[in-house]
Amino acid sequence: MPIRSPYPDVEIPEVSLFEFLFADGFGDRAGAPALIDGGSGATISFGELNAMVEKIAAALAERGVVKGDVVGLFAPNTPYWVASFHGVLRANAIVTSANSLYTPGELAHQLGDSGAKLLITISPFLDRATAAAKEAGLADDAIIVLDGAEGYTSLRDLLGTAAEAPAIEVTGDDTAVLPYSSGTTGRAKGVILTHRNLIANLLQIEPLGNVSSDTKILAVLPFFHIYGMTVMMNQGLHRRSTVVTMPKFDLAEFLRIVSEYKVQRVYIAPPVAVALAKHPIVDQYDLSCVDVIFSGAAPLDAELGHAVAKRLNCTVLQGYGMTEMSPVSHVIPDDRPDIDLNSCGFAVPNTECKLVDPDTGEEVGPGGRGELWVKGPNVMVGYLNNEEATAATLDADGYLHTGDVATVTEDGIFTIVDRVKELIKYKGYQVPPAELEALLLTHDKIADAAVIGVRDAEGEEVPKAFVVKQQNGADLTEDEVMDFVAERIAPHKKVRVVEFIGEVPKSAAGKILRKDLRAREASAS
Ligand code: 4UV
C-alpha cells in the first residue's frame, strides 16, 4: 500500500513560475529587501527585482530568445543570478544552471547536451566560459558577462533596453529548468522540470516551514543546485522573505554575515554542521538570531545535529530531496523538532511513497527497508533526450525510483539508511562514478577502473578508485592517478583514495559489481 503524505493536498495553479511569484508586483513588499549581497551589502528590493527581470526578458527577446530556447547560467550566488534566472524564464526560455566549479569540458558538455543558445556568466569565469562555449559551438557573442568585459554584452546593457518584455507564452507544463544530475546511474543528464514542478514544490513545503516576510534566509548553498534554487531563492521570493546571498562558503564570512544581517534561517549540507559544531571561531560571533538550521543533500548525523542545536541554541531540522523531485520530498517540519534527527521527517503534501525491496520487488511496510519510490506533482517529466534513463527511473505508474533505501515508522516518518544507486555525494555535491571511470580509462597506463564512495577518517563520503594497471603501467602511482583526474574535472569530483587491484569485479553482462567492491572495503576497515 502506498504511504500517503499525512498533510492535506495543496492546490497547484496552472501558471508560469513568473506569474506565480511576481504577478502581483509584490504588493506592499515592493519596497522591502528581496536580496542582499552578503559580501557588499548591496540590496535589491522586490520592486527593483521585478523591474530588472522585465528588462532582462525584453533584452533577451531582442537578441532573438524565444519560447523553448535554453540559456546557460554559469555564475556564483549573487542577487544578479536571481534576476538573470527569472529574466530568462520571463522571456519564455529555459535555464540550464551550471556548477560554478566546472571545467571548460564539463560546462561544454552541459551546454552542448542541453542545446544552450546563450551563456550568462561573470568576468572571473570568462576564460572557462569562452573555452566551453567554443567547444559547444557557441559564438563569442552568445556570451553575456554580467559585470561586464571588453567586447561582451553586460547586465547594464541588458537593463538599458527600451524594449518591453514579450508576452508570457509559457504555462505550467512547459519546461522551466534543466539542472544536471546523474540520477541513479551514468553521467549527468538534463532533468526536465516544468513550471508546474517548481511551483508545486514551493506549495508542498509551505505548510512545513515557518518562513515569512519577517524571515531572513541565508543562501550559501549554490543556486545552480536545485536545493539552492527552490528552497533558498524561490522559497524566499514566494514567502516575500529576504534572501542574503554568499558566492561561496567561507566559515568566517558565513558567521559574519549571519550575525551582521541577523539571519534566522540557514540552509546547509552536513559538512557545514561539522564546522558549526566544532570550530573554535564560532564562539566569536553573536549567532543568537538563528532560529533554524536546516540540513539536506546528504545524511545528517543526529548527534552532530544536536551538537549544533546546543551550541547555537537553535532548532536543527533535516530534509531529503533529489534534483529529479524539484527537489523536496521529505522534511522534518518546524513544529516537530522532537522528531528523530537521523530521519528526514514526513512526505510533503500531494505525494505518495512506496518502499520496495530491491531484491524481491515486494513492497515493505513499517519496520522494513526498501528503495524509496515517490510520486507527486514535483516529480520530473524525465531526462532530456534520454528515454532509456527516464524509463529506468520513472515507472509507468508515475513513481520515481530514487535509488535511496529508507525505513518508515507507523507515523509516516522516513529515514534514509542506504543507497542502491551508483551516485557518490561529496559534501552534498554529486559525483557520478561513471564519469570518473570513463576519465580514468583514458589514461594510457590504466586498463580498467571502478569508483565507489567510501568514508574518510571524518566520516565524510569520498570517491575511491579501484584501478587495474596496464602492462606498461608498473610504475603508475596513486598520486599520479589522483593528479590525472584532478587536472580534468571540478574539485568536488576529485578521486581522493586509490587502490590498485588485479581485476574489477563484473557481472556476466559486464556491469561493475559495486556491491563486491563495497564488501571488500568493509572487510578491509
Ligand atoms: O539530486 P541531488 O544533488 O539533490 C539534493 C537535494 C537535496 C535537498 C534539497 C532540498 C531540501 O529541502 C533538502 O532537504 C534536500 O541533494 O542529490 C540527491 C541525492 O542526495 C542524497 C540522496 O542520495 C539523494 O538521492 N540525499 C539528499 N538529501 C539527503 C540525502 C538526506 N537528508 N539524507 C540522505 N541522503
Short mmCIF file of N, CA, C and O and ligand atoms in Angstrom, two decimals, residues 180-184 191 201 205 221 225-228 230-232 235 267-268 270 294-300 317-332 342-344 402-405 415-421 423-425 428-430 461, ligand 1:
data_model
loop_
_atom_site.label_atom_id
_atom_site.label_comp_id
_atom_site.label_asym_id
_atom_site.label_seq_id
_atom_site.Cartn_x
_atom_site.Cartn_y
_atom_site.Cartn_z
N TYR A 180 21.44 19.62 -14.08
CA TYR A 180 22.04 18.34 -14.47
C TYR A 180 22.26 17.44 -13.26
O TYR A 180 22.73 17.88 -12.21
N SER A 181 21.88 16.18 -13.43
CA SER A 181 22.01 15.20 -12.34
C SER A 181 22.30 13.85 -12.94
O SER A 181 21.79 13.51 -14.01
N SER A 182 23.12 13.06 -12.25
CA SER A 182 23.40 11.73 -12.80
C SER A 182 22.31 10.75 -12.41
O SER A 182 22.27 9.64 -12.93
N GLY A 183 21.42 11.14 -11.48
CA GLY A 183 20.33 10.24 -11.09
C GLY A 183 20.87 8.97 -10.48
O GLY A 183 21.80 9.01 -9.69
N THR A 184 20.33 7.83 -10.90
CA THR A 184 20.75 6.58 -10.25
C THR A 184 21.95 5.95 -10.94
O THR A 184 22.61 5.10 -10.37
N VAL A 191 17.74 17.29 -16.32
CA VAL A 191 16.50 16.91 -15.64
C VAL A 191 15.41 17.91 -16.05
O VAL A 191 15.54 19.11 -15.78
N ASN A 201 6.46 22.33 -5.78
CA ASN A 201 7.35 22.08 -4.65
C ASN A 201 7.33 23.24 -3.65
O ASN A 201 7.42 23.02 -2.43
N ILE A 205 6.15 22.58 0.29
CA ILE A 205 6.95 22.80 1.51
C ILE A 205 6.36 23.91 2.39
O ILE A 205 6.75 24.05 3.54
N LEU A 221 24.35 27.92 -0.01
CA LEU A 221 24.38 26.79 -0.95
C LEU A 221 24.03 27.33 -2.33
O LEU A 221 23.24 28.27 -2.47
N HIS A 225 22.33 24.57 -7.92
CA HIS A 225 21.84 23.26 -7.47
C HIS A 225 20.39 23.44 -7.04
O HIS A 225 20.03 24.48 -6.49
N ILE A 226 19.60 22.42 -7.26
CA ILE A 226 18.16 22.56 -7.07
C ILE A 226 17.77 22.92 -5.62
O ILE A 226 16.76 23.58 -5.40
N TYR A 227 18.58 22.53 -4.64
CA TYR A 227 18.31 22.87 -3.23
C TYR A 227 18.35 24.40 -3.09
O TYR A 227 17.41 25.02 -2.56
N GLY A 228 19.43 25.02 -3.59
CA GLY A 228 19.53 26.48 -3.52
C GLY A 228 18.45 27.16 -4.36
O GLY A 228 17.87 28.18 -3.96
N THR A 230 15.34 26.12 -5.39
CA THR A 230 13.96 26.07 -4.89
C THR A 230 13.86 26.56 -3.45
O THR A 230 13.03 27.41 -3.12
N VAL A 231 14.70 26.02 -2.58
CA VAL A 231 14.49 26.22 -1.15
C VAL A 231 15.02 27.57 -0.67
O VAL A 231 14.48 28.17 0.26
N MET A 232 16.07 28.06 -1.30
CA MET A 232 16.58 29.37 -0.90
C MET A 232 16.01 30.47 -1.79
O MET A 232 15.27 31.33 -1.34
N GLN A 235 11.83 29.90 -2.72
CA GLN A 235 11.02 29.96 -1.49
C GLN A 235 11.08 31.35 -0.89
O GLN A 235 10.08 31.90 -0.41
N TYR A 267 20.13 27.33 5.56
CA TYR A 267 20.08 26.00 4.92
C TYR A 267 21.50 25.55 4.65
O TYR A 267 22.30 26.30 4.08
N ILE A 268 21.79 24.33 5.06
CA ILE A 268 23.17 23.84 4.92
C ILE A 268 23.17 22.39 4.40
O ILE A 268 22.12 21.75 4.32
N PRO A 270 25.51 18.76 5.38
CA PRO A 270 26.15 18.32 6.63
C PRO A 270 27.56 18.82 6.91
O PRO A 270 27.88 19.08 8.08
N PHE A 294 18.77 24.14 8.83
CA PHE A 294 18.10 23.06 8.10
C PHE A 294 19.12 22.36 7.21
O PHE A 294 19.75 22.99 6.37
N SER A 295 19.28 21.05 7.41
CA SER A 295 20.30 20.32 6.66
C SER A 295 19.67 19.40 5.63
O SER A 295 18.66 18.74 5.91
N GLY A 296 20.28 19.33 4.47
CA GLY A 296 19.83 18.41 3.43
C GLY A 296 20.97 18.12 2.48
O GLY A 296 22.08 18.62 2.65
N ALA A 297 20.72 17.28 1.49
CA ALA A 297 21.64 16.93 0.40
C ALA A 297 22.55 15.74 0.71
O ALA A 297 23.17 15.19 -0.19
N ALA A 298 22.66 15.36 1.97
CA ALA A 298 23.42 14.18 2.37
C ALA A 298 22.99 13.87 3.80
O ALA A 298 22.41 14.74 4.46
N PRO A 299 23.24 12.63 4.28
CA PRO A 299 22.72 12.30 5.61
C PRO A 299 23.35 13.12 6.73
O PRO A 299 24.57 13.26 6.78
N LEU A 300 22.51 13.65 7.61
CA LEU A 300 23.00 14.37 8.79
C LEU A 300 23.00 13.39 9.96
O LEU A 300 22.01 12.70 10.19
N LEU A 317 16.94 20.93 11.83
CA LEU A 317 15.98 20.08 11.13
C LEU A 317 16.68 19.42 9.94
O LEU A 317 17.73 19.86 9.51
N GLN A 318 16.06 18.38 9.42
CA GLN A 318 16.62 17.73 8.24
C GLN A 318 15.54 17.51 7.18
O GLN A 318 14.38 17.25 7.50
N GLY A 319 15.94 17.62 5.93
CA GLY A 319 15.05 17.28 4.82
C GLY A 319 15.78 16.40 3.85
O GLY A 319 17.00 16.24 3.92
N TYR A 320 15.02 15.85 2.93
CA TYR A 320 15.59 14.97 1.91
C TYR A 320 15.03 15.38 0.55
O TYR A 320 13.85 15.73 0.45
N GLY A 321 15.87 15.37 -0.42
CA GLY A 321 15.39 15.73 -1.75
C GLY A 321 16.30 15.19 -2.82
O GLY A 321 17.35 14.59 -2.54
N MET A 322 15.91 15.44 -4.05
CA MET A 322 16.65 14.94 -5.20
C MET A 322 16.31 15.86 -6.37
O MET A 322 15.15 16.28 -6.51
N THR A 323 17.30 16.20 -7.17
CA THR A 323 17.07 17.11 -8.29
C THR A 323 15.79 16.72 -9.05
O THR A 323 14.99 17.58 -9.41
N GLU A 324 15.63 15.41 -9.25
CA GLU A 324 14.50 14.88 -10.03
C GLU A 324 13.15 15.11 -9.35
O GLU A 324 12.10 14.82 -9.93
N MET A 325 13.16 15.64 -8.09
CA MET A 325 11.90 15.90 -7.37
C MET A 325 11.75 17.39 -7.04
O MET A 325 11.02 17.75 -6.12
N SER A 326 12.46 18.19 -7.72
CA SER A 326 12.31 19.67 -7.70
C SER A 326 12.71 20.45 -6.45
O SER A 326 12.43 21.64 -6.40
N PRO A 327 13.30 20.01 -5.41
CA PRO A 327 13.78 18.67 -5.08
C PRO A 327 13.13 18.02 -3.86
O PRO A 327 13.40 16.87 -3.58
N VAL A 328 12.28 18.73 -3.09
CA VAL A 328 12.00 18.25 -1.73
C VAL A 328 10.86 17.23 -1.69
O VAL A 328 9.77 17.51 -2.18
N SER A 329 11.11 16.08 -1.08
CA SER A 329 10.00 15.14 -0.87
C SER A 329 9.75 14.87 0.60
O SER A 329 8.66 14.44 0.96
N HIS A 330 10.75 15.07 1.47
CA HIS A 330 10.58 14.77 2.90
C HIS A 330 11.23 15.86 3.75
O HIS A 330 12.32 16.32 3.43
N VAL A 331 10.52 16.21 4.82
CA VAL A 331 11.01 17.29 5.68
C VAL A 331 10.59 17.02 7.13
O VAL A 331 9.47 16.59 7.39
N ILE A 332 11.51 17.32 8.06
CA ILE A 332 11.10 17.43 9.46
C ILE A 332 10.54 18.84 9.61
O ILE A 332 11.26 19.82 9.39
N ASN A 342 17.95 11.82 12.94
CA ASN A 342 18.51 10.95 11.90
C ASN A 342 17.53 10.78 10.75
O ASN A 342 17.89 10.30 9.68
N SER A 343 16.26 11.13 11.00
CA SER A 343 15.23 10.93 9.98
C SER A 343 15.12 12.18 9.10
O SER A 343 15.70 13.22 9.40
N CYS A 344 14.36 12.04 8.01
CA CYS A 344 14.10 13.23 7.19
C CYS A 344 12.61 13.56 7.22
O CYS A 344 12.12 14.23 6.31
N THR A 402 14.08 6.38 -6.43
CA THR A 402 15.12 7.32 -6.00
C THR A 402 16.52 6.72 -5.94
O THR A 402 17.50 7.45 -5.94
N GLY A 403 16.61 5.39 -5.79
CA GLY A 403 17.92 4.78 -5.58
C GLY A 403 18.40 4.91 -4.14
O GLY A 403 19.51 4.48 -3.81
N ASP A 404 17.57 5.49 -3.28
CA ASP A 404 17.89 5.58 -1.85
C ASP A 404 17.06 4.54 -1.09
O ASP A 404 15.91 4.29 -1.44
N VAL A 405 17.67 3.96 -0.06
CA VAL A 405 16.97 2.97 0.76
C VAL A 405 16.50 3.65 2.03
O VAL A 405 17.27 4.40 2.65
N THR A 415 13.34 7.53 7.22
CA THR A 415 14.78 7.69 7.47
C THR A 415 15.52 7.06 6.29
O THR A 415 15.22 5.92 5.90
N ILE A 416 16.46 7.82 5.72
CA ILE A 416 17.29 7.27 4.63
C ILE A 416 18.41 6.47 5.30
O ILE A 416 19.15 7.00 6.13
N VAL A 417 18.53 5.19 4.91
CA VAL A 417 19.51 4.34 5.59
C VAL A 417 20.61 3.83 4.66
O VAL A 417 21.63 3.32 5.13
N ASP A 418 20.43 3.96 3.36
CA ASP A 418 21.44 3.41 2.43
C ASP A 418 21.14 3.94 1.03
O ASP A 418 20.15 4.65 0.82
N ARG A 419 22.02 3.58 0.10
CA ARG A 419 21.84 3.98 -1.29
C ARG A 419 22.09 2.77 -2.18
O ARG A 419 23.09 2.09 -1.97
N VAL A 420 21.20 2.49 -3.11
CA VAL A 420 21.46 1.38 -4.03
C VAL A 420 21.90 1.89 -5.40
O VAL A 420 22.20 1.11 -6.29
N LYS A 421 21.97 3.20 -5.56
CA LYS A 421 22.42 3.73 -6.85
C LYS A 421 23.92 3.97 -6.83
O LYS A 421 24.56 3.92 -5.78
N LEU A 423 25.53 6.74 -7.45
CA LEU A 423 25.92 8.10 -7.07
C LEU A 423 26.75 8.20 -5.78
O LEU A 423 26.45 7.53 -4.80
N ILE A 424 27.76 9.07 -5.82
CA ILE A 424 28.53 9.41 -4.61
C ILE A 424 28.20 10.86 -4.31
O ILE A 424 28.01 11.68 -5.22
N LYS A 425 28.11 11.20 -3.02
CA LYS A 425 27.92 12.61 -2.64
C LYS A 425 29.14 13.08 -1.87
O LYS A 425 29.47 12.51 -0.82
N GLY A 428 27.76 16.95 -0.21
CA GLY A 428 26.44 17.26 -0.75
C GLY A 428 26.41 17.42 -2.26
O GLY A 428 25.35 17.51 -2.86
N TYR A 429 27.58 17.47 -2.90
CA TYR A 429 27.64 17.60 -4.36
C TYR A 429 27.68 16.23 -5.02
O TYR A 429 28.29 15.30 -4.50
N GLN A 430 27.09 16.15 -6.19
CA GLN A 430 27.06 14.88 -6.92
C GLN A 430 28.41 14.55 -7.54
O GLN A 430 29.03 15.40 -8.18
N GLU A 461 31.84 11.09 3.04
CA GLU A 461 31.89 10.21 1.86
C GLU A 461 32.85 10.81 0.83
O GLU A 461 32.76 11.99 0.50
O1 4UV B 1 19.99 15.42 -6.84
P1 4UV B 1 20.73 15.81 -5.63
O2 4UV B 1 22.01 16.53 -5.78
O3 4UV B 1 19.69 16.66 -4.79
C1 4UV B 1 19.84 17.00 -3.48
C2 4UV B 1 18.74 17.72 -2.88
C3 4UV B 1 18.69 17.87 -1.53
C4 4UV B 1 17.71 18.62 -0.79
C5 4UV B 1 17.06 19.67 -1.32
C6 4UV B 1 16.12 20.39 -0.58
C7 4UV B 1 15.84 20.07 0.73
O4 4UV B 1 14.99 20.71 1.43
C8 4UV B 1 16.53 19.01 1.28
O5 4UV B 1 16.30 18.73 2.45
C9 4UV B 1 17.47 18.31 0.49
O6 4UV B 1 20.84 16.74 -2.86
O7 4UV B 1 21.05 14.52 -4.78
C10 4UV B 1 20.05 13.64 -4.40
C11 4UV B 1 20.61 12.56 -3.50
O8 4UV B 1 21.25 13.14 -2.35
C12 4UV B 1 21.09 12.27 -1.23
C13 4UV B 1 20.25 11.09 -1.72
O9 4UV B 1 21.10 10.04 -2.12
C14 4UV B 1 19.53 11.69 -2.91
O10 4UV B 1 19.07 10.75 -3.86
N1 4UV B 1 20.39 12.99 -0.15
C15 4UV B 1 19.75 14.17 -0.23
N2 4UV B 1 19.27 14.53 0.98
C16 4UV B 1 19.59 13.54 1.84
C17 4UV B 1 20.30 12.55 1.10
C18 4UV B 1 19.37 13.29 3.23
N3 4UV B 1 18.76 14.17 4.02
N4 4UV B 1 19.83 12.13 3.75
C19 4UV B 1 20.48 11.23 2.97
N5 4UV B 1 20.73 11.41 1.67
#
